[in-house]
Coordinates of C-alpha atoms in Angstrom, one line a residue:
M1 CA -7.6 25.0 -10.2
V2 CA -4.3 24.8 -12.7
S3 CA -3.6 28.1 -14.0
S4 CA -3.5 28.4 -17.5
T5 CA -0.1 30.3 -17.5
L6 CA 2.2 27.5 -16.5
L7 CA 0.2 25.3 -18.8
T8 CA 0.8 27.1 -21.7
I9 CA 4.4 27.7 -20.9
S10 CA 4.7 23.9 -20.7
V11 CA 3.4 23.7 -24.3
A12 CA 5.9 26.1 -25.4
C13 CA 8.5 23.8 -23.6
G14 CA 7.3 20.9 -25.6
L15 CA 4.8 18.2 -24.7
A16 CA 6.2 15.5 -26.3
N17 CA 6.8 13.2 -23.4
A18 CA 7.7 9.9 -25.2
A19 CA 9.1 8.0 -28.5
P20 CA 6.9 6.3 -31.2
A21 CA 5.9 2.7 -30.0
S22 CA 7.7 1.8 -33.2
W23 CA 11.3 2.1 -32.1
K24 CA 12.5 -1.4 -32.2
G25 CA 15.2 -3.8 -32.3
G26 CA 18.7 -2.2 -33.0
W27 CA 17.6 1.4 -33.9
K28 CA 19.3 3.8 -31.9
P29 CA 17.4 7.3 -31.2
W30 CA 20.8 9.2 -30.8
P31 CA 23.9 8.5 -32.4
K32 CA 26.7 7.9 -29.8
H33 CA 29.5 10.8 -29.3
G34 CA 31.6 8.9 -27.0
H35 CA 30.3 10.9 -23.7
H36 CA 27.8 10.5 -21.8
E37 CA 25.1 12.4 -19.5
E38 CA 26.9 15.9 -18.9
G39 CA 27.4 16.2 -22.9
S40 CA 24.3 14.2 -24.0
D41 CA 22.4 15.9 -27.2
I42 CA 19.2 14.7 -26.2
N43 CA 16.4 17.2 -26.4
V44 CA 14.8 17.2 -23.1
Q45 CA 11.0 17.8 -23.0
L46 CA 9.3 17.7 -19.8
G47 CA 5.5 17.9 -20.8
P48 CA 2.7 19.6 -18.5
R49 CA 3.2 17.1 -15.7
P50 CA 6.0 19.2 -13.7
Y51 CA 4.0 22.4 -14.3
Y52 CA 0.6 20.7 -13.1
L53 CA 2.7 20.0 -10.0
V54 CA 4.1 23.5 -9.2
D55 CA 0.8 25.0 -9.8
D56 CA -1.1 22.7 -7.1
M57 CA 1.8 23.7 -4.4
D58 CA 0.9 25.6 -1.6
E59 CA 2.2 29.3 -1.8
G60 CA 5.3 30.0 -0.4
P61 CA 9.1 30.4 -1.5
L62 CA 9.8 27.0 -3.0
K63 CA 6.7 27.3 -5.3
E64 CA 8.1 31.0 -6.3
K65 CA 11.3 29.2 -6.9
L66 CA 10.1 26.7 -9.1
E67 CA 7.8 29.1 -11.0
S68 CA 10.9 31.1 -11.7
C69 CA 12.4 28.3 -13.8
S70 CA 9.2 27.6 -16.2
N71 CA 10.8 28.8 -19.2
G72 CA 14.0 26.5 -18.7
P73 CA 16.3 25.6 -20.5
F74 CA 16.2 22.0 -19.4
H75 CA 18.8 19.6 -19.9
T76 CA 19.6 15.7 -18.5
S77 CA 20.3 15.6 -15.3
S78 CA 21.9 12.5 -13.0
F79 CA 20.1 13.5 -10.0
S80 CA 17.0 12.1 -11.8
I81 CA 17.0 8.4 -12.0
A82 CA 14.5 6.6 -14.3
H83 CA 12.6 4.2 -11.9
R84 CA 12.1 1.0 -14.3
G85 CA 11.6 3.1 -16.9
A86 CA 8.6 5.6 -17.4
P87 CA 6.0 3.3 -15.5
L88 CA 3.4 6.1 -14.7
M89 CA 2.5 6.0 -18.6
F90 CA 4.7 3.2 -20.2
P91 CA 4.9 -0.6 -19.6
E92 CA 7.8 -0.8 -17.3
H93 CA 11.5 -2.2 -18.3
S94 CA 10.2 -1.5 -22.2
R95 CA 12.4 0.1 -24.7
E96 CA 9.6 2.7 -25.3
G97 CA 9.5 3.3 -21.6
Y98 CA 13.4 3.8 -21.3
V99 CA 13.4 6.1 -24.4
A100 CA 10.7 8.2 -22.8
A101 CA 12.7 8.7 -19.7
A102 CA 15.6 9.4 -21.4
R103 CA 13.4 12.3 -23.0
M104 CA 12.5 13.5 -19.9
G105 CA 16.0 14.3 -18.9
A106 CA 16.8 11.1 -16.5
G107 CA 20.7 10.8 -16.5
V108 CA 20.5 7.2 -15.0
I109 CA 18.3 4.5 -16.4
E110 CA 17.2 1.6 -14.2
C111 CA 17.3 -2.2 -15.4
D112 CA 15.6 -4.5 -12.4
V113 CA 18.0 -7.6 -13.5
S114 CA 16.3 -11.2 -13.1
F115 CA 17.5 -14.3 -15.3
T116 CA 16.1 -16.8 -17.9
S117 CA 16.2 -20.4 -17.7
D118 CA 19.1 -20.5 -19.9
R119 CA 20.7 -18.2 -17.6
E120 CA 20.8 -15.0 -19.6
L121 CA 19.9 -11.6 -17.8
V122 CA 16.8 -9.5 -18.5
C123 CA 15.1 -6.5 -17.2
R124 CA 12.0 -7.2 -15.0
H125 CA 11.0 -5.8 -11.8
S126 CA 10.3 -9.4 -10.3
N127 CA 11.9 -12.6 -11.2
C128 CA 8.2 -14.0 -11.3
D129 CA 6.0 -11.2 -12.6
L130 CA 5.5 -11.9 -16.4
H131 CA 1.9 -13.0 -15.9
Y132 CA 0.9 -9.3 -14.7
T133 CA 3.7 -7.4 -16.6
T134 CA 3.6 -9.1 -20.2
D135 CA 1.4 -10.8 -22.4
I136 CA 3.0 -14.4 -21.6
L137 CA -0.4 -15.8 -21.3
A138 CA -1.5 -15.0 -24.8
H139 CA 1.1 -17.6 -25.8
P140 CA -0.1 -21.2 -24.9
D141 CA 3.4 -22.9 -25.3
L142 CA 4.9 -20.4 -22.9
A143 CA 2.1 -20.0 -20.6
A144 CA 2.2 -24.1 -20.4
K145 CA 5.8 -23.3 -18.8
C146 CA 4.8 -21.0 -15.8
T147 CA 5.4 -21.9 -12.6
E148 CA 1.8 -21.8 -11.6
P149 CA -0.6 -22.0 -14.5
F150 CA -3.9 -19.6 -14.9
T151 CA -6.7 -20.7 -12.3
P152 CA -9.8 -18.8 -13.1
Y153 CA -11.7 -16.8 -11.0
D154 CA -14.1 -18.8 -8.6
P155 CA -17.5 -16.7 -8.1
E156 CA -18.8 -19.1 -5.6
T157 CA -15.5 -18.7 -3.3
G158 CA -14.5 -15.2 -4.3
T159 CA -11.0 -16.7 -5.2
P160 CA -9.5 -14.5 -7.8
A161 CA -7.9 -15.3 -10.9
S162 CA -4.1 -16.0 -10.5
A163 CA -0.7 -17.2 -12.4
K164 CA 2.5 -17.1 -11.7
C165 CA 5.1 -16.8 -14.9
C166 CA 9.0 -16.2 -14.0
T167 CA 11.6 -15.2 -16.3
S168 CA 13.4 -18.5 -15.1
D169 CA 10.4 -20.4 -16.6
I170 CA 11.7 -19.5 -20.2
T171 CA 14.4 -18.8 -22.2
L172 CA 15.8 -15.6 -23.5
S173 CA 14.7 -16.1 -27.0
E174 CA 11.2 -16.6 -25.5
F175 CA 11.3 -13.7 -23.3
K176 CA 12.1 -11.7 -26.2
G177 CA 9.2 -12.6 -27.9
L178 CA 6.8 -11.2 -25.1
C179 CA 5.3 -7.9 -25.3
A180 CA 5.8 -5.7 -22.0
E181 CA 2.3 -4.3 -20.6
M182 CA 1.1 -2.2 -17.8
E183 CA 1.6 -3.6 -14.2
A184 CA -1.9 -4.9 -13.4
T185 CA -4.0 -7.7 -12.6
T186 CA -7.9 -8.6 -13.7
F187 CA -8.8 -10.9 -10.7
N188 CA -12.3 -11.5 -11.9
A189 CA -10.9 -13.4 -15.0
V190 CA -12.6 -16.5 -16.3
N191 CA -10.3 -17.2 -18.8
T192 CA -6.5 -16.1 -20.3
S193 CA -8.4 -13.7 -22.7
E194 CA -9.9 -11.9 -19.9
Y195 CA -6.7 -12.1 -17.7
M196 CA -4.8 -10.9 -20.3
G197 CA -7.6 -8.0 -21.1
R198 CA -6.1 -6.1 -18.4
I199 CA -6.2 -2.7 -20.2
G200 CA -9.3 -1.6 -17.6
S201 CA -7.2 -3.0 -14.7
T202 CA -4.6 -0.1 -14.6
P203 CA -4.8 2.2 -12.0
D204 CA -7.1 5.2 -13.1
W205 CA -4.2 7.6 -12.4
R206 CA -1.8 5.9 -14.7
T207 CA -2.6 5.9 -18.3
N208 CA -2.9 3.0 -21.0
M209 CA -2.2 5.4 -24.0
Y210 CA 1.0 3.5 -25.0
A211 CA 0.0 0.2 -24.2
Y212 CA -2.2 -0.9 -26.5
S213 CA 0.9 -1.7 -29.1
C214 CA 3.6 -4.4 -28.4
A215 CA 6.1 -2.6 -26.1
E216 CA 9.7 -4.3 -26.5
T217 CA 10.9 -6.3 -23.6
M218 CA 14.9 -5.9 -22.8
S219 CA 17.5 -8.0 -22.2
L220 CA 20.5 -6.3 -19.8
R221 CA 22.6 -6.2 -22.9
D222 CA 19.8 -4.6 -24.8
Q223 CA 19.3 -2.1 -22.2
I224 CA 23.1 -1.4 -21.8
E225 CA 23.3 -0.8 -25.7
L226 CA 20.4 1.7 -25.8
V227 CA 21.4 3.5 -22.7
D228 CA 25.1 3.8 -23.9
S229 CA 23.7 4.7 -27.3
M230 CA 22.0 8.0 -25.5
D231 CA 25.4 8.9 -23.5
L232 CA 23.5 8.1 -20.1
N233 CA 24.1 6.3 -16.9
F234 CA 22.8 2.8 -15.4
T235 CA 21.4 1.5 -12.2
A236 CA 20.7 -2.1 -12.1
E237 CA 19.3 -4.0 -9.3
A238 CA 19.7 -7.7 -8.7
K239 CA 16.2 -8.7 -7.8
T240 CA 16.1 -11.2 -5.2
P241 CA 14.9 -14.5 -6.7
E242 CA 11.3 -15.9 -5.9
I243 CA 12.6 -19.5 -6.5
P244 CA 15.1 -21.6 -4.6
M245 CA 18.7 -21.1 -5.2
P246 CA 21.1 -22.4 -6.3
F247 CA 19.1 -22.5 -9.6
E248 CA 19.0 -25.7 -11.0
G249 CA 21.5 -26.9 -8.2
D250 CA 24.6 -25.0 -9.5
Y251 CA 23.6 -21.3 -10.4
T252 CA 24.0 -19.4 -7.3
Q253 CA 23.2 -15.9 -6.0
T254 CA 26.9 -15.3 -6.4
D255 CA 27.0 -16.4 -9.9
F256 CA 23.9 -14.2 -10.8
I257 CA 25.3 -11.1 -9.2
Q258 CA 28.8 -11.6 -10.7
Q259 CA 27.4 -12.0 -13.9
I260 CA 25.7 -8.6 -13.7
V261 CA 29.2 -7.2 -13.1
D262 CA 30.6 -9.1 -16.0
T263 CA 27.9 -7.9 -18.4
F264 CA 28.8 -4.6 -17.8
E265 CA 32.5 -5.2 -18.4
G266 CA 31.8 -7.0 -21.2
E267 CA 30.2 -4.4 -22.9
G268 CA 32.9 -2.1 -22.1
I269 CA 31.0 0.3 -19.4
D270 CA 33.4 2.1 -17.0
A271 CA 31.9 1.1 -13.3
D272 CA 31.7 4.8 -12.5
R273 CA 29.0 4.9 -15.0
V274 CA 27.0 2.1 -12.9
W275 CA 25.3 2.1 -9.7
L276 CA 24.4 -1.4 -8.7
Q277 CA 21.4 -2.2 -6.0
S278 CA 20.3 -4.9 -3.7
F279 CA 18.4 -5.5 -0.8
L280 CA 20.8 -8.2 0.3
D281 CA 23.5 -6.9 2.5
D282 CA 25.5 -10.4 1.1
D283 CA 25.2 -9.0 -2.2
I284 CA 26.5 -5.2 -1.2
Y285 CA 29.3 -7.2 0.4
Y286 CA 30.3 -9.3 -2.1
W287 CA 30.4 -6.2 -4.7
L288 CA 32.7 -4.4 -2.2
D289 CA 35.2 -7.6 -1.7
N290 CA 35.1 -9.0 -5.1
A291 CA 34.3 -6.2 -7.5
P292 CA 35.5 -3.0 -5.8
D293 CA 35.2 -0.6 -8.5
F294 CA 31.2 -1.4 -8.9
G295 CA 30.7 -1.7 -5.1
Q296 CA 31.9 1.8 -4.3
Q297 CA 28.8 2.8 -6.0
A298 CA 26.6 -0.2 -4.9
I299 CA 23.3 1.1 -3.4
Y300 CA 22.1 -1.1 -0.5
L301 CA 18.5 -0.8 -0.9
D302 CA 16.9 -0.6 2.9
E303 CA 13.3 -1.8 3.6
R304 CA 14.2 -3.5 6.9
A305 CA 11.5 -1.3 8.7
D306 CA 8.9 -2.1 6.3
A307 CA 7.6 -5.1 8.2
N308 CA 7.7 -3.5 11.5
A309 CA 7.7 0.3 12.3
S310 CA 9.0 -0.5 15.6
A311 CA 12.2 -1.6 14.3
Y312 CA 13.0 1.9 12.9
D313 CA 15.4 2.9 15.5
A314 CA 17.1 -0.5 15.6
V315 CA 17.6 0.0 11.7
V316 CA 19.2 3.7 12.3
A317 CA 21.5 2.1 15.0
T318 CA 23.0 -0.3 12.3
L319 CA 23.9 2.5 9.8
P320 CA 27.4 3.3 11.5
G321 CA 28.2 -0.4 11.5
L322 CA 27.4 -0.9 7.7
A323 CA 29.8 2.3 6.9
D324 CA 32.6 0.7 8.8
R325 CA 31.9 -2.4 6.6
G326 CA 32.6 -0.4 3.7
V327 CA 29.2 0.5 2.3
K328 CA 28.9 3.9 0.5
I329 CA 25.1 4.6 -0.4
M330 CA 22.1 3.3 1.1
G331 CA 18.8 3.6 -0.6
P332 CA 15.8 3.9 2.0
S333 CA 12.2 4.3 0.7
S334 CA 11.4 8.3 0.9
W335 CA 9.3 7.6 3.8
M336 CA 12.2 6.6 6.2
L337 CA 14.2 10.0 5.3
V338 CA 11.5 12.5 6.6
T339 CA 9.3 13.3 9.5
V340 CA 7.4 16.3 11.0
D341 CA 8.7 18.4 13.6
N342 CA 6.0 18.4 16.0
S343 CA 7.1 21.8 17.4
T344 CA 7.1 23.6 13.7
G345 CA 4.6 21.3 12.0
K346 CA 7.5 21.3 9.4
I347 CA 8.6 18.2 7.0
V348 CA 12.3 18.0 8.5
P349 CA 15.1 15.0 7.6
S350 CA 14.3 11.8 10.0
S351 CA 16.9 10.3 12.3
Y352 CA 17.6 7.9 9.4
A353 CA 18.7 10.6 7.5
T354 CA 20.8 12.3 9.8
T355 CA 22.6 9.4 11.1
A356 CA 23.4 8.1 7.8
K357 CA 24.9 11.5 7.0
E358 CA 26.9 11.6 10.2
A359 CA 28.3 8.0 9.6
G360 CA 29.7 9.4 5.9
L361 CA 26.8 7.3 3.9
D362 CA 25.1 8.9 0.8
I363 CA 21.5 8.4 0.1
I364 CA 19.8 7.9 -2.9
T365 CA 15.7 7.1 -2.7
W366 CA 12.9 5.7 -4.2
S367 CA 10.5 6.2 -5.5
F368 CA 8.4 9.5 -6.6
E369 CA 5.3 9.5 -8.9
R370 CA 4.2 5.8 -7.9
S371 CA 1.7 6.9 -5.3
G372 CA -1.1 8.1 -7.5
P373 CA -3.1 11.2 -6.0
L374 CA -2.1 12.5 -2.9
E375 CA -5.0 14.4 -1.8
N376 CA -5.6 11.5 1.2
G377 CA -2.0 11.5 2.5
G378 CA -0.2 9.7 -0.3
G379 CA 0.3 6.2 1.1
Y380 CA 3.5 4.3 1.6
Y381 CA 6.0 6.7 0.4
Y382 CA 4.8 9.3 2.4
E383 CA 3.6 7.4 5.4
S384 CA 6.0 9.5 8.0
V385 CA 4.7 12.7 7.1
D386 CA 1.0 11.6 5.6
S387 CA -0.6 14.4 7.9
K388 CA 1.1 17.0 6.2
I389 CA 0.3 15.7 2.6
N390 CA -3.1 16.7 1.3
N391 CA -2.3 17.8 -2.7
D392 CA -0.1 16.5 -5.5
G393 CA 2.0 19.6 -5.0
D394 CA 3.2 18.4 -1.6
E395 CA 5.3 16.3 -3.6
Y396 CA 7.8 19.0 -4.3
T397 CA 7.7 20.0 -0.9
V398 CA 9.1 16.3 0.1
I399 CA 11.4 16.4 -2.9
D400 CA 12.9 19.6 -1.8
V401 CA 13.7 18.5 2.1
I402 CA 15.1 15.2 0.9
A403 CA 17.6 17.1 -1.9
K404 CA 18.3 20.0 0.4
Q405 CA 18.3 19.1 4.0
V406 CA 18.9 15.2 3.7
G407 CA 21.4 16.0 0.9
A408 CA 20.2 12.8 -1.2
K409 CA 22.5 12.5 -4.1
K410 CA 19.7 11.3 -6.7
I411 CA 16.0 10.4 -6.6
F412 CA 14.0 7.6 -8.5
S413 CA 10.9 8.3 -9.9
D414 CA 8.4 6.6 -12.6
W415 CA 8.2 10.0 -14.2
A416 CA 11.6 11.7 -14.6
A417 CA 10.4 14.7 -15.7
T418 CA 9.1 15.7 -12.2
I419 CA 12.6 15.1 -10.8
T420 CA 14.5 16.6 -13.9
Y421 CA 12.3 19.8 -13.5
Y422 CA 13.3 20.2 -9.8
A423 CA 16.8 19.2 -10.5
N424 CA 17.3 21.5 -13.2
C425 CA 15.9 24.5 -11.2
M426 CA 18.0 23.8 -8.1
G427 CA 21.2 23.4 -10.2
L428 CA 21.7 19.7 -9.4
E429 CA 23.9 18.1 -12.2

């Protein structure tokens, strides 16, 4: 049961989690003062969720420490990265989600970068996710351009409804006319209206509260302008294309990842404010060799052990060589960083974490607040410690190990308030 004390305190600290959905176009929520992050004027408001998680923790020193911070004050922390904006409650990669994340104290805000048919850069988690993260199928002229048109559910075979709509199917102008939606799919839809009526398909541990109005989609330039206006910092992932490259025969992967650098430079953003990301080692090496100011902060996202858990030790063995090649930051998912000490029963750093530290590699990890209720072990992000995970408050136990013992420099979260609360309490700027 959640105690009334901390929830009462959370009300006093501010329940507003988000900006109104009417914040559109070139409107800037905060004036720019020529600084970023550390001097941000944002009135950080964390809402009740961090307090709920603390209340739900097992008794012990960590819970006592986090309880002691309940009255704040809270401020923006660069330790807190907004993963896709604020997709626990807001459509991902929308202006509304980015502003909500800033209000919750995220010091770094993410744009997953893909490209349109006219080779402009936009913020989407996948090159081909428009059919389940936007309203593209509600626009017949644009739906006709999708890589794979809508196919209705077949009740006789049980084949689910499907479509495949990519950013590279449409122009930037067409993309900007779409509304961002909560990530969801209606598998039994027999027409596009039902397929688009995905409010009921959103996981029940998320919310559709902010999904009924038209959330604004963003180009990379839009996102840079917005985040810069709020004096915050950037992380941009070069999304691995789901279409054959080179695109149209002459737009190569190198062109794509260089264009990301060019866009930040063209907007006057210093490289030390940007953490580029990629799952492709060649992308990281390119930035190190050809855009070294950006390459020094590039995050090598690492999911090499996901497909085959037996590959874990082999992946760990590659870390010193990656450091020798010049890689500075590894970005594994959270499960790769922790394990259970069989002698003590405690969650501790994994061999990946200790080997990375010994090799001089920094760690930035992903993604918290993406697993839903943790009562049954937490799923993917907790798979290496699932025997120790049985309540939502255990999230802070894992965060604490990753922050203090692993020494992660930053943590991605789908709800920035959770990480911001911890960072402020532990003095992580």
